[in-house]
Short mmCIF file of C-alpha atoms in Angstrom, two decimals:
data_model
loop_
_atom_site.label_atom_id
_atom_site.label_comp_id
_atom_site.label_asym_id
_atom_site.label_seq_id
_atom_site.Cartn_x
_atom_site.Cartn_y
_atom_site.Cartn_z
CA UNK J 1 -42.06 117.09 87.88
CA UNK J 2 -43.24 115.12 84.59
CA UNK J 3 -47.21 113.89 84.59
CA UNK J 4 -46.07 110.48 83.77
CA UNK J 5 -44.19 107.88 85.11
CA UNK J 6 -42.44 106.17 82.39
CA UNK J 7 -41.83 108.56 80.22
CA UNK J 8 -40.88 111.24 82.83
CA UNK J 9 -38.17 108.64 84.61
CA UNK J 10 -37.14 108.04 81.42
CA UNK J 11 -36.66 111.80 80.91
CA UNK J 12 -35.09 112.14 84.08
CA UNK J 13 -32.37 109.34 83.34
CA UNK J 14 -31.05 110.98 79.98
CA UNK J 15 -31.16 114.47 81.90
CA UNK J 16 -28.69 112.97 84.24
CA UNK J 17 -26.23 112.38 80.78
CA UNK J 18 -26.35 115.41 79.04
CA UNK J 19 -28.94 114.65 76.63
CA UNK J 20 -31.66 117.09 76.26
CA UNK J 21 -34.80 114.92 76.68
CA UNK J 22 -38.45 116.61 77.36
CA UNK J 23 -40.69 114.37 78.37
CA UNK J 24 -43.40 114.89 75.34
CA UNK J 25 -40.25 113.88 73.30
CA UNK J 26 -39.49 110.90 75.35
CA UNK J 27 -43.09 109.49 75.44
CA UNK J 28 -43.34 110.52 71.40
CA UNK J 29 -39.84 108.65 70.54
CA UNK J 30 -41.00 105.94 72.60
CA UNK J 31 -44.53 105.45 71.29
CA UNK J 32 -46.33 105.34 73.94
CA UNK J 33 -50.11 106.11 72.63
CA UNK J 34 -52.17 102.84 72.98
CA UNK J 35 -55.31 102.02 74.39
CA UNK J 36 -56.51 98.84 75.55
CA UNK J 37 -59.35 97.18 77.38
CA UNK J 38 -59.08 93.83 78.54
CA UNK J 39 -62.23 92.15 80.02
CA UNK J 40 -61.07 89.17 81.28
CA UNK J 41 -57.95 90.47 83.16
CA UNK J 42 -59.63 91.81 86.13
CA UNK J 43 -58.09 93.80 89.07
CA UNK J 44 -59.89 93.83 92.35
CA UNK J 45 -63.38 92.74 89.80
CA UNK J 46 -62.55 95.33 87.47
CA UNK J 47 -61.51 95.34 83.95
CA UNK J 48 -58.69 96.42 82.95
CA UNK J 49 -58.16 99.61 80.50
CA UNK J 50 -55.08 101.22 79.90
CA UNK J 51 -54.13 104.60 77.54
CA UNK J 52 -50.54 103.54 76.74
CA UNK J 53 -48.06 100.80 75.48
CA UNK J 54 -46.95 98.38 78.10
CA UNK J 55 -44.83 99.35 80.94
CA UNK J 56 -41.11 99.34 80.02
CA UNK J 57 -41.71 99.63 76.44
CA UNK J 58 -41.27 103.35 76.10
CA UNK J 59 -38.09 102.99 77.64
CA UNK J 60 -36.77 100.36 75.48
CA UNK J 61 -37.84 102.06 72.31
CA UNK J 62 -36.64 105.30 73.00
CA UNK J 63 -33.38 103.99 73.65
CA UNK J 64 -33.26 101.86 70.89
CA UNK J 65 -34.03 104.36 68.80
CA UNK J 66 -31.21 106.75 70.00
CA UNK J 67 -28.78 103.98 69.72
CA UNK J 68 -28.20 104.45 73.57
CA UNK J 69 -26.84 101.29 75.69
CA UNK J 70 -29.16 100.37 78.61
CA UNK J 71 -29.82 97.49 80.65
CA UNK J 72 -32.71 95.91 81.99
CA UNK J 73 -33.12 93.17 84.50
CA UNK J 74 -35.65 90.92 86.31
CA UNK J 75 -34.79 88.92 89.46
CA UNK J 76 -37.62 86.52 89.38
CA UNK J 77 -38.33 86.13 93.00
CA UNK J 78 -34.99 86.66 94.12
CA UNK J 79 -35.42 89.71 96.09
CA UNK J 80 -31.75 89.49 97.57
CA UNK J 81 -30.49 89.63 94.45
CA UNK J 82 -32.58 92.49 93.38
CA UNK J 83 -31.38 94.31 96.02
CA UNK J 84 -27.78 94.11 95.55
CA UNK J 85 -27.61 94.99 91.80
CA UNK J 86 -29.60 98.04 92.85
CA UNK J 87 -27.51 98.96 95.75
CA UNK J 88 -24.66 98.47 93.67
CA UNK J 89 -25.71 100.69 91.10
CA UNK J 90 -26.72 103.35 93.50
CA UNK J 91 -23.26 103.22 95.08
CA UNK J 92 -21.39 103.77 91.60
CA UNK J 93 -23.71 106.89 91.23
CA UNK J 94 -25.84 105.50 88.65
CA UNK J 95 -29.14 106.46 88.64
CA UNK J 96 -31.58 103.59 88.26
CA UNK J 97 -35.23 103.43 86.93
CA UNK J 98 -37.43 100.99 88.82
CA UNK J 99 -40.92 99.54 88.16
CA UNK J 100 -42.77 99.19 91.20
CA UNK J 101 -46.31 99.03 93.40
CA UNK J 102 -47.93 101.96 94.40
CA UNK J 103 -49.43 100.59 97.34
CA UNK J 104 -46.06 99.90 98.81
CA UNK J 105 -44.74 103.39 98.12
CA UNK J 106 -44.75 105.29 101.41
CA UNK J 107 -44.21 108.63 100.39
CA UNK J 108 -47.10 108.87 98.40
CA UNK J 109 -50.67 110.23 99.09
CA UNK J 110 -52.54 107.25 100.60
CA UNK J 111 -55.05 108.36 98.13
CA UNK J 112 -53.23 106.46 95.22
CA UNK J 113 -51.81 103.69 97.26
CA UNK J 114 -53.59 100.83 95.80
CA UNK J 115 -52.24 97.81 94.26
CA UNK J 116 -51.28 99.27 91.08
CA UNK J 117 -47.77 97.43 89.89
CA UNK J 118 -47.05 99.85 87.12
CA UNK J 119 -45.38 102.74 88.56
CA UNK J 120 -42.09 103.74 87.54
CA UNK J 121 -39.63 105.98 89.61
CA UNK J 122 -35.67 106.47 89.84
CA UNK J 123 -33.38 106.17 93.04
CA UNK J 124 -30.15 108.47 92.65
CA UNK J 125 -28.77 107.28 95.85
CA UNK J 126 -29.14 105.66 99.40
CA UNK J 127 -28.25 107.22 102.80
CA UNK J 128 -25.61 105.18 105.33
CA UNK J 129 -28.95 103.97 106.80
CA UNK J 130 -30.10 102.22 103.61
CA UNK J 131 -32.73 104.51 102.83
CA UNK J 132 -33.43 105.18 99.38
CA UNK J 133 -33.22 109.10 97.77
CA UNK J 134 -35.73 108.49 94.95
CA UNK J 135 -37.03 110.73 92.13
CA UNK J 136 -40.78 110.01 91.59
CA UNK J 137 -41.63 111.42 88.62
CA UNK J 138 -45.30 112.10 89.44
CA UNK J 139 -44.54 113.85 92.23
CA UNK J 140 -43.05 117.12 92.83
CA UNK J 141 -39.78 117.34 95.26
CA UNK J 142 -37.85 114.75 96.28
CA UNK J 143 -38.34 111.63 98.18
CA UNK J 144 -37.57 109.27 100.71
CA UNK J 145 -38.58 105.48 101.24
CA UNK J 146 -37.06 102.79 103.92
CA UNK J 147 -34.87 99.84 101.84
CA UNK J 148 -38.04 97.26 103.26
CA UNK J 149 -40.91 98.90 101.73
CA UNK J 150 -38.56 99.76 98.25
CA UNK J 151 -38.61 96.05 98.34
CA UNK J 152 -42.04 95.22 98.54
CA UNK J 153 -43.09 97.30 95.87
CA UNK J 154 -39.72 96.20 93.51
CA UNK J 155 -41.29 92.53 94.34
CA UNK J 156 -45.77 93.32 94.35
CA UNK J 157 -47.49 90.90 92.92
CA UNK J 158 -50.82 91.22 90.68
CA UNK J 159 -50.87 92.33 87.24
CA UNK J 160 -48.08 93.11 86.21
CA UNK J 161 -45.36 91.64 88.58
CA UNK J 162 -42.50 94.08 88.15
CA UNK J 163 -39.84 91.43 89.71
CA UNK J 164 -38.02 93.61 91.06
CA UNK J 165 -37.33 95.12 87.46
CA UNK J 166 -34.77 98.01 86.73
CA UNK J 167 -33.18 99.38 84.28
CA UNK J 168 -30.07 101.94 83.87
CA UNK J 169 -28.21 103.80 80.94
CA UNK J 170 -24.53 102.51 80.59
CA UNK J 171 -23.67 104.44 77.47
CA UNK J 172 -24.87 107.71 75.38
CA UNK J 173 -23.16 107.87 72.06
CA UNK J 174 -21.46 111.28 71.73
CA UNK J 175 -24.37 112.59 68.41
CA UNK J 176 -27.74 111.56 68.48
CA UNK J 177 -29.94 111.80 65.84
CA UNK J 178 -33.09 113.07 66.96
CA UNK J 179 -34.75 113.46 63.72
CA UNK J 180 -34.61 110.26 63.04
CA UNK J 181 -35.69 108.62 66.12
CA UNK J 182 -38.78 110.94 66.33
CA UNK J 183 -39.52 109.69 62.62
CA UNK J 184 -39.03 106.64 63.99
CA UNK J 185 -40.95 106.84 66.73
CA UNK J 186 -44.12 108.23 64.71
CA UNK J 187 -44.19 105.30 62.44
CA UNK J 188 -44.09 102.74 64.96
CA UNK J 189 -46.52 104.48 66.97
CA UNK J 190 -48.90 104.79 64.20
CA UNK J 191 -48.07 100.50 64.02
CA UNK J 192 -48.61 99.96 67.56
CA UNK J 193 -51.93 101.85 67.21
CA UNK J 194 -53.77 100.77 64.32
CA UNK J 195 -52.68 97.12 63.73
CA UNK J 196 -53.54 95.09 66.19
CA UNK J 197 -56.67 92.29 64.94
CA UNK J 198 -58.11 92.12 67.93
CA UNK J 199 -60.23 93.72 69.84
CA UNK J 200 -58.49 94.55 73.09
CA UNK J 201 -55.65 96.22 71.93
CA UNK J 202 -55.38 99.73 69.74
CA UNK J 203 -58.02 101.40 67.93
CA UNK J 204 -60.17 98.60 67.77
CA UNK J 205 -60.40 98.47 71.86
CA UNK J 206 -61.84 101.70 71.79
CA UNK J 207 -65.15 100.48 69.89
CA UNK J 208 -65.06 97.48 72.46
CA UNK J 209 -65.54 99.04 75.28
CA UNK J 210 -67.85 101.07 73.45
CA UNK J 211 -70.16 98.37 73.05
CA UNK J 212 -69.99 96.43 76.46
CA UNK J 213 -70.13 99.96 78.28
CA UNK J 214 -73.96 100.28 76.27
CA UNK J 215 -74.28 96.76 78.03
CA UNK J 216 -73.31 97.61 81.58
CA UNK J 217 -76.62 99.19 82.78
CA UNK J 218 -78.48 95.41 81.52
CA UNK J 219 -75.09 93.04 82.65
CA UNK J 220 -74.36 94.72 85.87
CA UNK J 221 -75.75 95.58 89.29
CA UNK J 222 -75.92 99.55 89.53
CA UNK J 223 -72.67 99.34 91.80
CA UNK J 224 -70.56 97.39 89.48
CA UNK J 225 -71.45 99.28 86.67
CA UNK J 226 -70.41 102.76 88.40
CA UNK J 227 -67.11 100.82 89.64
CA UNK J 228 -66.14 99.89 86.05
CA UNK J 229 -66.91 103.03 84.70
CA UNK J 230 -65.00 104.72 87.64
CA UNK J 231 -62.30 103.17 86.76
CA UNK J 232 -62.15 104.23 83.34
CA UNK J 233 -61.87 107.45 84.56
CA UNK J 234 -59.18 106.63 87.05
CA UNK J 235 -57.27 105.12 84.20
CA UNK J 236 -57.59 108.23 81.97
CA UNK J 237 -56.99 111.34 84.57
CA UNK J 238 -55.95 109.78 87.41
CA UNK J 239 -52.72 107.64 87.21
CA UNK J 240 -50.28 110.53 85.64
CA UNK J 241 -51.60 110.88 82.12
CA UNK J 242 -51.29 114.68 81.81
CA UNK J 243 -55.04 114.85 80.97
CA UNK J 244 -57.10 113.21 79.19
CA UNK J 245 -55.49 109.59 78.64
CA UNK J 246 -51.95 110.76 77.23
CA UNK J 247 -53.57 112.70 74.10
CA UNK J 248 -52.67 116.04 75.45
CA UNK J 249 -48.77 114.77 76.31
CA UNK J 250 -48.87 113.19 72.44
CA UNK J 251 -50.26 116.22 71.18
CA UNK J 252 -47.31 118.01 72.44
CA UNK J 253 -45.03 115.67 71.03
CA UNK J 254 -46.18 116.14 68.09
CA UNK J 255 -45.93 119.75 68.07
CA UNK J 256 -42.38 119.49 69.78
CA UNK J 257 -41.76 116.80 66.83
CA UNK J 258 -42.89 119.62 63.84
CA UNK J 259 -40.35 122.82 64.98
CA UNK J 260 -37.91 119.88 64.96
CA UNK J 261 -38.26 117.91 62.06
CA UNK J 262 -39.29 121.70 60.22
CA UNK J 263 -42.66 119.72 59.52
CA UNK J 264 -45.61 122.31 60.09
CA UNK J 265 -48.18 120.05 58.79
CA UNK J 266 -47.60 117.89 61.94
CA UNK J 267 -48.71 121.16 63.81
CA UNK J 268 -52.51 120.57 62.37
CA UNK J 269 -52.07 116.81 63.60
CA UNK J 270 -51.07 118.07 66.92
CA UNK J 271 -54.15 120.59 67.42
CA UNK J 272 -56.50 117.56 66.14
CA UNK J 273 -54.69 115.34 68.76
CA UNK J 274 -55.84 118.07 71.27
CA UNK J 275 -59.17 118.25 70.23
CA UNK J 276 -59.60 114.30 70.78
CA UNK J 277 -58.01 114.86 74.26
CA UNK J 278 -60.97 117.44 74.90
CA UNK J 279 -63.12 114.49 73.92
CA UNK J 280 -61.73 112.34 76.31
CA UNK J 281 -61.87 114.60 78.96
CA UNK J 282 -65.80 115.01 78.11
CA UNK J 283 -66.20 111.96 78.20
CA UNK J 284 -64.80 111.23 81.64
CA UNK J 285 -66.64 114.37 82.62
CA UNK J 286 -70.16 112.88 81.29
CA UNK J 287 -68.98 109.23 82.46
CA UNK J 288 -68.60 110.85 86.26
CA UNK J 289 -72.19 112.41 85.95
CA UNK J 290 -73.35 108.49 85.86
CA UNK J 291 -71.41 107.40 88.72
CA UNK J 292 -72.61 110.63 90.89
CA UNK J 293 -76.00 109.87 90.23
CA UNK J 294 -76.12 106.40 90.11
CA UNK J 295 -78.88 106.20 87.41
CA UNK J 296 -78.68 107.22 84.24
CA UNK J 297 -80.97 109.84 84.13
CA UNK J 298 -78.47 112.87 82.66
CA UNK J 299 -76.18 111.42 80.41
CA UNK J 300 -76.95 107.71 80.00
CA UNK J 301 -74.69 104.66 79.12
CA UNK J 302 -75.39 104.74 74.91
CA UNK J 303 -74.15 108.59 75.11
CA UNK J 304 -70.92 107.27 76.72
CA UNK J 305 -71.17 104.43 74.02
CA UNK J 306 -71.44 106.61 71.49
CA UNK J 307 -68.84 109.21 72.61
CA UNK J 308 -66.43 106.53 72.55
CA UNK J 309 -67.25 105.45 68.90
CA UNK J 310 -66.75 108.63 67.75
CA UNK J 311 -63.26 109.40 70.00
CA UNK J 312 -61.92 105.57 67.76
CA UNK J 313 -62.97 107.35 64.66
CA UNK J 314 -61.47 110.09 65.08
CA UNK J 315 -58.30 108.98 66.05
CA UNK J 316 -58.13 105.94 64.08
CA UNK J 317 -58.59 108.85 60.95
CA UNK J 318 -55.79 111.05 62.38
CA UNK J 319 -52.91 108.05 62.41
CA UNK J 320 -54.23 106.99 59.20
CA UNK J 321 -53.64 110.38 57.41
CA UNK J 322 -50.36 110.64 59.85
CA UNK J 323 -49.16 107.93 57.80
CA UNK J 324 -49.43 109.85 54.52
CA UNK J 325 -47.02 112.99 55.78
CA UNK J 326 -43.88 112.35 54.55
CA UNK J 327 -41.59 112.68 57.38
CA UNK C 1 -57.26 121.66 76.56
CA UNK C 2 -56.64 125.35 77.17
CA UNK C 3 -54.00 126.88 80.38
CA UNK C 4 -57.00 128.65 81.84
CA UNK C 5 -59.45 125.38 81.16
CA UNK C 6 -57.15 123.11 83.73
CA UNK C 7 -59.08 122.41 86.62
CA UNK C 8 -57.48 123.21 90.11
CA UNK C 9 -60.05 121.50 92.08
CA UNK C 10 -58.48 120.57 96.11
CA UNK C 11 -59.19 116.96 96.92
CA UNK C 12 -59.84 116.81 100.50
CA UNK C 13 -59.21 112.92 100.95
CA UNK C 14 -56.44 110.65 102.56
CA UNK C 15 -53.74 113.19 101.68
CA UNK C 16 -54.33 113.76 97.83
CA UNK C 17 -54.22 117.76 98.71
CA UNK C 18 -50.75 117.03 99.58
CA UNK C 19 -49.77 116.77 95.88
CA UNK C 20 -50.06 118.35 92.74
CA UNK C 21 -49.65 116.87 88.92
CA UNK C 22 -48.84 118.21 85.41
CA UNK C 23 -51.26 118.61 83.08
CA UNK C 24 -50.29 119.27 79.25
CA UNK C 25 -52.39 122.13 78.14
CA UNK C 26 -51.89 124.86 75.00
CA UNK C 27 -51.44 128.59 75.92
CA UNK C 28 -52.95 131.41 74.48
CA UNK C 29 -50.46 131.66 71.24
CA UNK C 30 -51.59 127.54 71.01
CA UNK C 31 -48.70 126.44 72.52
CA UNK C 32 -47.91 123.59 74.44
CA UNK C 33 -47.14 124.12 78.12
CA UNK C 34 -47.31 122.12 81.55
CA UNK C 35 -49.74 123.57 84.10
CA UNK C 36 -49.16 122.40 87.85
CA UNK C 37 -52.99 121.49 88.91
CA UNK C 38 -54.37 120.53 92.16
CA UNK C 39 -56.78 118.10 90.08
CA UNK C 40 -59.96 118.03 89.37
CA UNK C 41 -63.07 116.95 90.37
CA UNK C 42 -63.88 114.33 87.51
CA UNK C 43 -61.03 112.64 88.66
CA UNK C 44 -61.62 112.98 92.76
CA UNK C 45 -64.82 111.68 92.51
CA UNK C 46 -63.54 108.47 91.11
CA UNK C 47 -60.98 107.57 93.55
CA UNK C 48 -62.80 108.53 96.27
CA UNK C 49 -66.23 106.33 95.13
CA UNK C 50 -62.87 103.54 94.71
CA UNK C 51 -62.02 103.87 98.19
CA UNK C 52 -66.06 103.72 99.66
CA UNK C 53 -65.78 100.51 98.01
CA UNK C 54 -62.91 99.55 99.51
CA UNK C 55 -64.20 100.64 102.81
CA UNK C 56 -67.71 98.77 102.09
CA UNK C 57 -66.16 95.84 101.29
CA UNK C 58 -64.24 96.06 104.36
CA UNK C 59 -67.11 96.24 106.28
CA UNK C 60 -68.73 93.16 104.56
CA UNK C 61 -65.88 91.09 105.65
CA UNK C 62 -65.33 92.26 109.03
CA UNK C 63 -69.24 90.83 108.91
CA UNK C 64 -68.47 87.41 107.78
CA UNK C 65 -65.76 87.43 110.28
CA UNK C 66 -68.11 88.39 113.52
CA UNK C 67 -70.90 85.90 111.90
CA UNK C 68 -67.94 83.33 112.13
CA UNK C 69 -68.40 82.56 108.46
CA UNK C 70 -64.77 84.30 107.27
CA UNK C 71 -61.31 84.14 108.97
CA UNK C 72 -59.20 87.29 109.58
CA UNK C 73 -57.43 86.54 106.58
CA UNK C 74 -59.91 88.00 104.80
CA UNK C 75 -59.52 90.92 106.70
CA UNK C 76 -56.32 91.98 106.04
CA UNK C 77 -56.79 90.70 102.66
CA UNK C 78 -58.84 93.50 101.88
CA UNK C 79 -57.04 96.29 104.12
CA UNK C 80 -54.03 95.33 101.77
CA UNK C 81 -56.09 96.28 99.12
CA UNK C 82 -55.28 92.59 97.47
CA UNK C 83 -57.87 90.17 95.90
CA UNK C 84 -57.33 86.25 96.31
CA UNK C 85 -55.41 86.03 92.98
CA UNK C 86 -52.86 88.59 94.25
CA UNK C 87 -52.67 87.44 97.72
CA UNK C 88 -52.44 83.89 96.02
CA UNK C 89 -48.98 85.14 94.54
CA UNK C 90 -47.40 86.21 97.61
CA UNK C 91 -47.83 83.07 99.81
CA UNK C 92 -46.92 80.69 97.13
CA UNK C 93 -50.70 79.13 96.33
CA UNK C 94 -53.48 78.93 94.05
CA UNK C 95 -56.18 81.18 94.26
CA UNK C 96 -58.61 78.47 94.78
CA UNK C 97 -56.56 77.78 97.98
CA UNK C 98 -56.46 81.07 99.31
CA UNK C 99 -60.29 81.35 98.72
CA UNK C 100 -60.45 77.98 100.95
CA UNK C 101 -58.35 79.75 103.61
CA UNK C 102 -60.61 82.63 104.48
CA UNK C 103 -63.19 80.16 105.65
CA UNK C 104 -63.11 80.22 109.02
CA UNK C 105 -63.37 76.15 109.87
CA UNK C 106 -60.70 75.77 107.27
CA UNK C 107 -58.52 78.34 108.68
CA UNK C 108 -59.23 76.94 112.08
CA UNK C 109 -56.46 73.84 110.70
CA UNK C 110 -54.27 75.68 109.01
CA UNK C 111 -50.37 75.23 109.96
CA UNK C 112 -48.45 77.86 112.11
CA UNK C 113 -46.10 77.73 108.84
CA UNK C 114 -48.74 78.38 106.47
CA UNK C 115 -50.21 81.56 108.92
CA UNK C 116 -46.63 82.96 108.90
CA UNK C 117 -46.57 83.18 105.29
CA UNK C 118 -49.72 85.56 105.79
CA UNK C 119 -48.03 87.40 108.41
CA UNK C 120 -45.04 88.22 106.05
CA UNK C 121 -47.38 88.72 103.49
CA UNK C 122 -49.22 91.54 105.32
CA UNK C 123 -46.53 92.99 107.65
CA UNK C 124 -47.54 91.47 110.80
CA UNK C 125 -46.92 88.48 113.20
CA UNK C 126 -49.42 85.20 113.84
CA UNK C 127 -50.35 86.71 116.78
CA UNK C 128 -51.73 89.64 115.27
CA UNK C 129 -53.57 87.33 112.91
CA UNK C 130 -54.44 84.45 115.64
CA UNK C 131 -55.83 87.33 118.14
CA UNK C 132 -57.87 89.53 115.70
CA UNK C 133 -60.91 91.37 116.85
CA UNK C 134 -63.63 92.60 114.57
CA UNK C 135 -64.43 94.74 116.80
CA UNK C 136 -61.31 97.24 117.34
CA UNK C 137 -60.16 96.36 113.67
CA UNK C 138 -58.31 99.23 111.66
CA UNK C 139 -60.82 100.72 108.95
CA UNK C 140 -59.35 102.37 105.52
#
């Protein structure tokens, strides 16, 4: 069992070919650290905030970066199609990585079954029947889900349509360079983070929606403005982050990434990584105070403001000195 | 985040004590290690204050729909858990459309074609959509 989706399929998929992949490694290599917080794109009248890269991306990079063949496909709204490229697959023995919507996923808890299109998981084969073995990486054990409900959540709609989207490994050179893909991986992380200009993605979202969250209690009704903040904390503990929004899983990366690259300075950037994850998790701690008592009389909505402005700081500091350690 | 810090708080709702998650947390040497937590009550409290809203806003609807305001569209819209701009996407419409359709007069002319793209849509036949009672309706 992994505590994310992407990053723990991915895991899973280069486990099946021999290469030793942990999934710190895997979300590290991939650069998967982000944050973002988009007001306008709302989901069931909520914004949208997210702790990582966009779906699919920490696959791609982490196989880029290993110099490993994949493929990826989209069927549009062809769901026939869809289906037969992944039956196909299945019946070669190749495992296959899927993006899909939780609220079509059977086995799961019906506590996370809502429309969430994000989810990744991997089939590794299909019974006579049709049904699907899958591999959900959030989940411990394995699973089971009837071929008519797999397609439903291959083909969910919402934000973002997976399109029946899947993705395979077709070839794993015979030496990888791990080094250099982790190096690789840091830098472009450390991109991805701090450079975006605007305001909703990277470092810069984080001091965005720590000014319109000082604006809720004025802007909203008192039951919107727990819903948005309730979903900040969904976002962050939730959905498979291991804890606190992906900065403990980064944190071990970055540990993993100092034994291996014989770096022990990136040891001190993975205990400061784990100090901003304790942030986070006070934060969501102090942001669920609000929505329990529905006023802010404990911890009020500047304190979560402020919290917030000092969690960019802090790790807008840390990737800025990251870039100065010469990997 | 230390081993001994992760919470193992049971969340009694829809099935969530039916699973467990990793959490990423440093042992006592400052290691990092995966801990196997039931969750924690931070994050419980937020999914389950999701789903009263789900439920309320079920209950709002199921309103319009006995006032004769809203059609039962609008009732399995929200069951599904959709909004009108994901709902919009599965029958092949705008949004403004679909937000036209769960008015009850203008649902009252809609085309059996058009009511079977619902059905498909939600997983269930005209019938179920053309007969639907307020009353005995399925709650989340």
């Amino acid at each position: 069992m992994h505590a994310h989706c992407e990053s723990g399929a991915t895991t899973n998929l280069l486990r099946h070919y021999g290469v030793p992949m942990t999934e710190p490694l895997a979300f590290g290599i991939g650069a998967g650290l982000f944050f973002s917080h988009i007001p306008f794109i709302k989901v069931n009248g909520v914004p949208g905030t997210s702790y990582r890269s966009y779906p699919g991306t920490i696959f791609k990079t982490l196989m880029k970066s290993l110099h490993i063949d994949y493929t990826m496909q989209q069927f549009g709204s062809n769901e026939a199609k869809g289906k037969a490229a992944l039956d196909q697959l299945l019946d070669q023995g190749i495992p296959v990585g899927m993006l899909s919507g939780i609220f079509y996923l059977t086995y799961m808890p019906e506590a996370y079954r809502f429309q969430f299109n994000a989810h990744n998981l991997v089939a590794y084969g299909r019974k006579e029947d049709g049904t699907y073995l899958i591999s959900d990486p959030t989940l411990e054990g394995l699973h089971e889900i009837a071929p008519e409900d797999m397609q439903k959540a291959r083909f969910a709609k919402g934000f973002p349509e997976p399109k029946g989207k899947l993705y395979y490994i077709t070839d794993v050179p015979k030496q990888l360079d791990m080094e250099e893909a982790i190096k690789k991986g840091i830098k472009k992380n450390i991109w991805l983070y701090t450079s975006p200009p605007i305001g909703i993605f990277g470092n810069k979202a984080i001091h965005t929606l720590a000014r319109r969250i000082k604006t809720y209690p004025d802007k909203l009704t008192d039951r919107q403005a727990v819903l948005y903040v309730g979903n900040i904390i969904r976002m962050q503990e939730e959905i498979g982050t291991g804890g606190g929004g992906f900065r403990f899983l980064y944190a071990a990366f970055l540990q993993e990434a100092a034994e291996i690259l014989g770096k022990p300075e990136l040891k001190e950037f993975s205990q400061r990584m784990t100090a901003i994850g304790d942030q986070w998790r006070n934060f969501a701690y102090s942001a669920a105070r609000i929505c329990k008592a529905r006023k802010s009389d404990l911890v009020s909505y500047n304190d979560l403001s402020d919290m917030l402005h000092k969690i960019g700081h802090d790790e807008l500091r840390l990737f800025n000195e990251l870039k100065k350690v010469n990997l | 985040m230390k081993t001994n810090e992760v919470p193992q708080d049971k969340g009694n709702y829809k099935n969530r004590d039916q699973s467990r998650k990793v959490v990423y947390a440093t042992d006592e040497k400052g290691e990092y290690t995966t801990v196997n937590s039931d969750g924690w009550e931070v994050e419980h409290l937020a999914t389950i204050q999701a789903w009263d809203q789900a439920k309320l806003e079920l209950e709002e609807v199921l309103d319009g729909i006995r006032k004769g305001a809203l059609s039962p569209l609008a009732y399995f819209m929200k069951k599904n858990l959709m909004d009108t701009g994901i709902l919009a996407r599965h029958v092949g419409k705008w949004g403004w459309q679909v937000k036209r359709h769960l008015k009850a007069k203008v649902f009252a002319g809609l085309p059996e074609s058009m009511l079977q793209r619902y059905a498909t849509t939600f997983n269930i036949t005209v019938a179920d959509i053309r007969n639907f009672n307020p009353d005995t309706a399925e709650k989340h």
